[in-house]
Amino acid sequence: NAGVTQTPKFQVLKTGQSMTLQCAQDMNHEYMSWYRQDPGMGLRLIHYSVGAGITDQGEVPNGYNVSRSTTEDFPLRLLSAAPSQTSVYFCASSRGRAPSGTNEKLFFGSGTQLSVL
Amino acid sequence: QKEVEQDPGPLSVPEGAIVSLNCTYSNSAFQYFMWYRQYSRKGPELLMYTYSSGNKEDGRFTAQVDKSSKYISLFIRDSQPSDSATYLCAMRGALYSGAGSYQLTFGKGTKLSVIP
């Protein structure tokens, strides 16, 4: 199994540009989520989805959009990139409607390093 | 005050030492408690999981939850250089218990180095 696949691995943007970070999982997971990880701030939830057609905001949603048209895919769109969005972005998925322990553990992708100049 | 507090370290110990990592939290609705391990330039991976209060042991790792004190711990016995990583605590409440019940709240992570 490929698990959670994120693309691209690295990206450099100029301020004001838009782009989409791709995330796909092949485990038929209901729950998918996007986190950003910054030094000294830990992992912060941007948006999440509990199934196709259902999305909700996390802790830091401003400047990002998501959609969930299929079970497998959960793209993250940056509408107008800002230097404050420079970060490492992780996509994660789990069985069930919320992540927890062994049977509903969160599987993370390998991350996207994004720099906004 | 953040919901979950975790000392970021860094923590450096000699090989074979016992390591104690801790998190405190303020939300009494939290019931699911996890520890994730993250190696450099990788995504986090689930290491230990505990539901509600109590202890759980898996090999050299022991997770403890004290809900009365809102305090969770991860102990690593006979630490190895391969344990060098960032350890993140994570937790959430029961579904339908209120805002954020579908979300994991993470600590900032503690960076651990085990020196050979």
Coordinates of C-alpha atoms in Angstrom, one line a residue, chain A residues 8 10 16 34 38 70 77 102 104:
Chain A
P8 CA 5.0 18.1 -4.3
F10 CA 9.2 21.0 -2.0
G16 CA 0.4 36.4 -4.0
W34 CA -4.2 18.9 6.8
D38 CA 6.3 25.4 12.4
T70 CA -13.8 11.7 -3.4
R77 CA -5.5 25.3 -1.9
T102 CA -4.7 1.5 17.1
E104 CA -8.2 4.7 14.1

